[in-house]
Amino acid sequence: MDKVITADDAVAGITDGASIAVGGFGLCGIPTTLIAAVQRTGVSDLQVVSNNCGVDDWGLGPLLADHRIARATSSYVGENKEFARQYLSGELEVELCPQGSLAERLRAGGCGIPAFYTPAGVGTQIAEGGLPWRYAPDGTVMVASPAKETREFAGRPHVLEEAIVTDFALVAAAKGDRHGNLVFDKSARNFNPLCAMAGLITIAEVEELVEPGEIAPDDIHLPGVFVQYVVHAPGVEKRIEKRTVSDPGAAA
């Protein structure tokens, strides 16, 4: 039951072309230690599912800069200039998905639900198809999103979204025990539990490692049944996407 191993051993099974769900929201709650370990392996052609792709030099940004990511399924990508450049130049395939739909697709995958209907995206290219997934070098659309099934419920149209299940999931937690039970800190809980559920093999890095039984059952945000490996990663550097400060004398 002791699932604690090193970061390098935990990611050793990730191979070229693997699909990986990566937790976090912006730069909050991202599995920095595990991403660095993946980069050291040299694997490429990764298919990443993550709310966003970090910034140019942090989060998933370094993997992207090294051209290790071939496809990204994301909701928001506006903070990464290299992401935009690769997408528009045809180097990266991108599936943009409404944020709530992306979250639910991951949760559904973890719960064994193959698909669900949602009103999000009805009347747009999300439902009608034609959203550019990959551009050709000349700027034309090489791969476009397919049309999705729509159905009416209570007089309102809904679009069918398929669940997401990935080969691996990388998540970060504030606290975890050796059995893989995890606790997330505030907004770092965004997407981390969902990504963990969607991965067939889930690796969790934890800032504070405790013994089984030290986390009260009511305090557990994600049970260890969803986690295969635990990596102790104390003192991880944390960054802020956009630091906003005020002049203390401005209000005087």
Short mmCIF file of N, CA and C in Angstrom, two decimals, residues 21-32 35 48-54 59-60 73-76 99 102-103 106 169-173 184-196 203 205 241:
data_model
loop_
_atom_site.label_atom_id
_atom_site.label_comp_id
_atom_site.label_asym_id
_atom_site.label_seq_id
_atom_site.Cartn_x
_atom_site.Cartn_y
_atom_site.Cartn_z
N ALA A 21 -3.17 13.86 -18.49
CA ALA A 21 -3.97 14.92 -17.90
C ALA A 21 -3.12 15.59 -16.83
N VAL A 22 -3.04 16.92 -16.88
CA VAL A 22 -2.19 17.66 -15.95
C VAL A 22 -3.04 18.63 -15.16
N GLY A 23 -2.99 18.51 -13.84
CA GLY A 23 -3.82 19.33 -12.97
C GLY A 23 -3.30 20.74 -12.80
N GLY A 24 -4.11 21.56 -12.14
CA GLY A 24 -3.73 22.93 -11.86
C GLY A 24 -4.61 23.92 -12.59
N PHE A 25 -4.50 25.17 -12.17
CA PHE A 25 -5.32 26.24 -12.73
C PHE A 25 -4.43 27.46 -12.87
N GLY A 26 -4.07 27.80 -14.11
CA GLY A 26 -3.04 28.81 -14.30
C GLY A 26 -1.73 28.23 -13.82
N LEU A 27 -1.05 28.93 -12.92
CA LEU A 27 0.16 28.40 -12.30
C LEU A 27 -0.09 27.93 -10.88
N CYS A 28 -1.36 27.85 -10.50
CA CYS A 28 -1.74 27.44 -9.16
C CYS A 28 -2.00 25.93 -9.12
N GLY A 29 -1.30 25.23 -8.23
CA GLY A 29 -1.53 23.80 -8.08
C GLY A 29 -1.00 22.95 -9.21
N ILE A 30 0.06 23.40 -9.88
CA ILE A 30 0.61 22.62 -10.98
C ILE A 30 1.68 21.65 -10.46
N PRO A 31 1.79 20.47 -11.05
CA PRO A 31 2.77 19.47 -10.60
C PRO A 31 4.15 19.75 -11.17
N THR A 32 4.80 20.79 -10.66
CA THR A 32 6.08 21.26 -11.20
C THR A 32 7.15 20.18 -11.18
N ILE A 35 6.42 17.52 -13.87
CA ILE A 35 6.63 18.03 -15.23
C ILE A 35 8.12 18.05 -15.54
N VAL A 48 -1.57 16.26 -24.35
CA VAL A 48 -1.81 16.82 -23.03
C VAL A 48 -3.23 17.33 -22.88
N VAL A 49 -3.84 17.02 -21.76
CA VAL A 49 -5.15 17.57 -21.40
C VAL A 49 -4.94 18.40 -20.14
N SER A 50 -5.14 19.71 -20.25
CA SER A 50 -4.92 20.60 -19.12
C SER A 50 -5.72 21.87 -19.34
N ASN A 51 -6.24 22.44 -18.26
CA ASN A 51 -7.02 23.66 -18.42
C ASN A 51 -6.25 24.71 -19.22
N ASN A 52 -4.96 24.83 -18.96
CA ASN A 52 -4.13 25.77 -19.69
C ASN A 52 -2.74 25.15 -19.84
N CYS A 53 -1.88 25.81 -20.60
CA CYS A 53 -0.55 25.23 -20.87
C CYS A 53 0.56 26.03 -20.21
N GLY A 54 0.28 26.60 -19.05
CA GLY A 54 1.29 27.33 -18.32
C GLY A 54 1.68 28.61 -19.03
N GLY A 59 5.43 25.80 -15.71
CA GLY A 59 4.31 24.88 -15.94
C GLY A 59 4.64 23.97 -17.13
N LEU A 60 3.68 23.81 -18.01
CA LEU A 60 3.90 22.99 -19.20
C LEU A 60 4.69 23.73 -20.28
N THR A 73 -5.47 19.59 -25.34
CA THR A 73 -6.89 19.82 -25.13
C THR A 73 -6.99 20.74 -23.93
N SER A 74 -7.43 21.96 -24.15
CA SER A 74 -7.38 22.98 -23.12
C SER A 74 -8.58 23.91 -23.21
N SER A 75 -8.72 24.73 -22.17
CA SER A 75 -9.79 25.70 -22.14
C SER A 75 -9.27 27.12 -22.36
N TYR A 76 -8.13 27.43 -21.73
CA TYR A 76 -7.59 28.78 -21.82
C TYR A 76 -6.09 28.71 -22.09
N GLN A 99 -14.58 25.62 -20.48
CA GLN A 99 -13.94 25.21 -19.22
C GLN A 99 -14.80 24.24 -18.40
N LEU A 102 -14.81 20.88 -20.13
CA LEU A 102 -13.55 20.17 -19.94
C LEU A 102 -13.49 19.52 -18.57
N ALA A 103 -13.90 20.27 -17.55
CA ALA A 103 -13.90 19.72 -16.20
C ALA A 103 -14.82 18.50 -16.10
N LEU A 106 -13.44 15.32 -17.85
CA LEU A 106 -12.46 14.62 -17.01
C LEU A 106 -13.15 13.86 -15.89
N ALA A 169 -1.93 10.72 -15.43
CA ALA A 169 -2.34 12.00 -14.88
C ALA A 169 -1.27 12.46 -13.91
N LEU A 170 -0.94 13.75 -13.98
CA LEU A 170 0.02 14.35 -13.07
C LEU A 170 -0.70 15.42 -12.26
N VAL A 171 -0.68 15.30 -10.94
CA VAL A 171 -1.40 16.26 -10.10
C VAL A 171 -0.51 16.70 -8.94
N ALA A 172 -0.92 17.81 -8.32
CA ALA A 172 -0.18 18.33 -7.17
C ALA A 172 -1.14 18.56 -6.01
N ALA A 173 -0.73 18.14 -4.82
CA ALA A 173 -1.57 18.30 -3.62
C ALA A 173 -0.76 18.92 -2.50
N PHE A 184 -6.09 19.13 -1.14
CA PHE A 184 -5.65 20.25 -1.97
C PHE A 184 -5.92 21.56 -1.25
N ASP A 185 -5.10 22.57 -1.55
CA ASP A 185 -5.21 23.86 -0.87
C ASP A 185 -5.98 24.86 -1.73
N LYS A 186 -7.16 25.21 -1.28
CA LYS A 186 -7.97 26.26 -1.90
C LYS A 186 -8.11 26.05 -3.41
N SER A 187 -7.76 27.09 -4.21
CA SER A 187 -8.01 27.00 -5.66
C SER A 187 -7.08 26.02 -6.36
N ALA A 188 -6.07 25.51 -5.66
CA ALA A 188 -5.25 24.45 -6.24
C ALA A 188 -6.06 23.17 -6.43
N ARG A 189 -7.24 23.16 -5.83
CA ARG A 189 -8.15 22.02 -5.99
C ARG A 189 -8.80 22.01 -7.37
N ASN A 190 -8.76 23.16 -8.06
CA ASN A 190 -9.33 23.23 -9.41
C ASN A 190 -8.59 22.29 -10.36
N PHE A 191 -9.32 21.39 -10.96
CA PHE A 191 -8.85 20.46 -11.98
C PHE A 191 -7.97 19.33 -11.45
N ASN A 192 -7.28 19.51 -10.32
CA ASN A 192 -6.41 18.43 -9.85
C ASN A 192 -7.18 17.14 -9.55
N PRO A 193 -8.25 17.17 -8.75
CA PRO A 193 -8.97 15.91 -8.50
C PRO A 193 -9.56 15.32 -9.78
N LEU A 194 -10.03 16.18 -10.68
CA LEU A 194 -10.65 15.69 -11.92
C LEU A 194 -9.63 15.02 -12.82
N CYS A 195 -8.44 15.63 -12.95
CA CYS A 195 -7.39 15.02 -13.75
C CYS A 195 -6.95 13.69 -13.14
N ALA A 196 -6.86 13.67 -11.81
CA ALA A 196 -6.46 12.43 -11.13
C ALA A 196 -7.44 11.30 -11.41
N ILE A 203 -0.18 10.01 -10.90
CA ILE A 203 1.00 10.30 -10.08
C ILE A 203 0.74 11.63 -9.37
N GLU A 205 2.21 14.54 -6.76
CA GLU A 205 3.28 15.10 -5.95
C GLU A 205 2.64 15.84 -4.78
N GLU A 241 1.24 34.26 -12.18
CA GLU A 241 1.18 34.64 -13.59
C GLU A 241 1.31 36.15 -13.77
#
